[in-house]
């Protein structure tokens, strides 16, 4: 079964750093496009970042320069290094596989999410 | 950035009803549009990709249509398990963007 499991969420002070990890099973992270999507409490979904199978990376403006997406091929994981955290980064963070369907990509597999709370 | 606008923001309906949710993009996204269902406390679930293709395992009462700037998600006969929040999302260009969500509630 293809599955994603996130970890690393925590309560962190503003200005702090946190690293999230997403472990994949049943498929290879490095062979796929992989994204992070977040959801603030009671709010909608916000795309955060993507890493292509070829290694290209893109970020939402709201996190550019502060967050870094990467993958560990030996562990088959997707990571998100989050620096200079702000209160507005408080959210559930999901990793998702960005499946490259012919006529339109979509997130076909999602993890269960990990909660990041940024507060003094 | 491409803005995605869903309507309505919320809708009340009964089991057996037909419901249509609309999603409009601020610029053309071809058919690079997906629909997701999210229930409280759960991750989103892919329903429709490429505007009209049904994801494997999703009931056939769900259907999608549209292209470029106008899209619809239709549930032909509501079932109790369909009461949830629905999101559209474009993947035509970065940043990927989602609609604000449509909450489908029981009447």
PDB file of C-alpha atoms in Angstrom, chain B residues 37-83:
ATOM      1  CA  UNK B  37     -12.948  16.222  -0.288  1.00  0.00           C
ATOM      2  CA  UNK B  38     -11.947  16.861   3.320  1.00  0.00           C
ATOM      3  CA  UNK B  39     -13.708  15.693   6.452  1.00  0.00           C
ATOM      4  CA  UNK B  40     -12.942  17.199   9.875  1.00  0.00           C
ATOM      5  CA  UNK B  41      -9.670  15.953  11.320  1.00  0.00           C
ATOM      6  CA  UNK B  42      -8.710  14.147   8.129  1.00  0.00           C
ATOM      7  CA  UNK B  43      -6.390  14.825   5.221  1.00  0.00           C
ATOM      8  CA  UNK B  44      -7.919  15.847   1.914  1.00  0.00           C
ATOM      9  CA  UNK B  45      -8.871  13.079  -0.498  1.00  0.00           C
ATOM     10  CA  UNK B  46      -8.536  13.349  -4.270  1.00  0.00           C
ATOM     11  CA  UNK B  47     -11.861  12.983  -6.085  1.00  0.00           C
ATOM     12  CA  UNK B  48     -11.329  14.355  -9.589  1.00  0.00           C
ATOM     13  CA  UNK B  49      -8.154  15.156 -11.539  1.00  0.00           C
ATOM     14  CA  UNK B  50      -7.630  16.728 -14.953  1.00  0.00           C
ATOM     15  CA  UNK B  51     -11.002  18.475 -14.479  1.00  0.00           C
ATOM     16  CA  UNK B  52     -13.140  15.435 -15.275  1.00  0.00           C
ATOM     17  CA  UNK B  53     -11.242  12.211 -14.538  1.00  0.00           C
ATOM     18  CA  UNK B  54     -12.557  10.195 -11.620  1.00  0.00           C
ATOM     19  CA  UNK B  55      -9.877   9.039  -9.197  1.00  0.00           C
ATOM     20  CA  UNK B  56      -9.766   5.286  -8.688  1.00  0.00           C
ATOM     21  CA  UNK B  57     -12.089   4.125  -5.928  1.00  0.00           C
ATOM     22  CA  UNK B  58     -14.227   7.275  -5.928  1.00  0.00           C
ATOM     23  CA  UNK B  59     -17.967   6.628  -6.403  1.00  0.00           C
ATOM     24  CA  UNK B  60     -19.403   7.436  -9.811  1.00  0.00           C
ATOM     25  CA  UNK B  61     -21.933   9.871  -8.310  1.00  0.00           C
ATOM     26  CA  UNK B  62     -19.052  12.362  -8.331  1.00  0.00           C
ATOM     27  CA  UNK B  63     -18.298  14.046 -11.637  1.00  0.00           C
ATOM     28  CA  UNK B  64     -16.324  17.043 -12.831  1.00  0.00           C
ATOM     29  CA  UNK B  65     -16.398  19.216 -15.913  1.00  0.00           C
ATOM     30  CA  UNK B  66     -14.969  22.385 -17.360  1.00  0.00           C
ATOM     31  CA  UNK B  67     -11.798  23.863 -18.752  1.00  0.00           C
ATOM     32  CA  UNK B  68      -9.748  27.062 -18.675  1.00  0.00           C
ATOM     33  CA  UNK B  69     -11.575  29.290 -16.170  1.00  0.00           C
ATOM     34  CA  UNK B  70     -14.854  27.569 -15.313  1.00  0.00           C
ATOM     35  CA  UNK B  71     -15.261  24.216 -13.595  1.00  0.00           C
ATOM     36  CA  UNK B  72     -17.944  22.302 -11.753  1.00  0.00           C
ATOM     37  CA  UNK B  73     -18.094  19.409  -9.348  1.00  0.00           C
ATOM     38  CA  UNK B  74     -21.408  17.585  -9.266  1.00  0.00           C
ATOM     39  CA  UNK B  75     -22.641  15.009  -6.791  1.00  0.00           C
ATOM     40  CA  UNK B  76     -25.582  13.314  -8.449  1.00  0.00           C
ATOM     41  CA  UNK B  77     -27.283  11.842  -5.373  1.00  0.00           C
ATOM     42  CA  UNK B  78     -25.940  12.881  -1.993  1.00  0.00           C
ATOM     43  CA  UNK B  79     -25.070  10.173   0.473  1.00  0.00           C
ATOM     44  CA  UNK B  80     -24.557  10.692   4.225  1.00  0.00           C
ATOM     45  CA  UNK B  81     -20.794  10.257   3.867  1.00  0.00           C
ATOM     46  CA  UNK B  82     -20.583  13.113   1.335  1.00  0.00           C
ATOM     47  CA  UNK B  83     -21.131  15.851   3.891  1.00  0.00           C
TER      48      UNK B  83
END
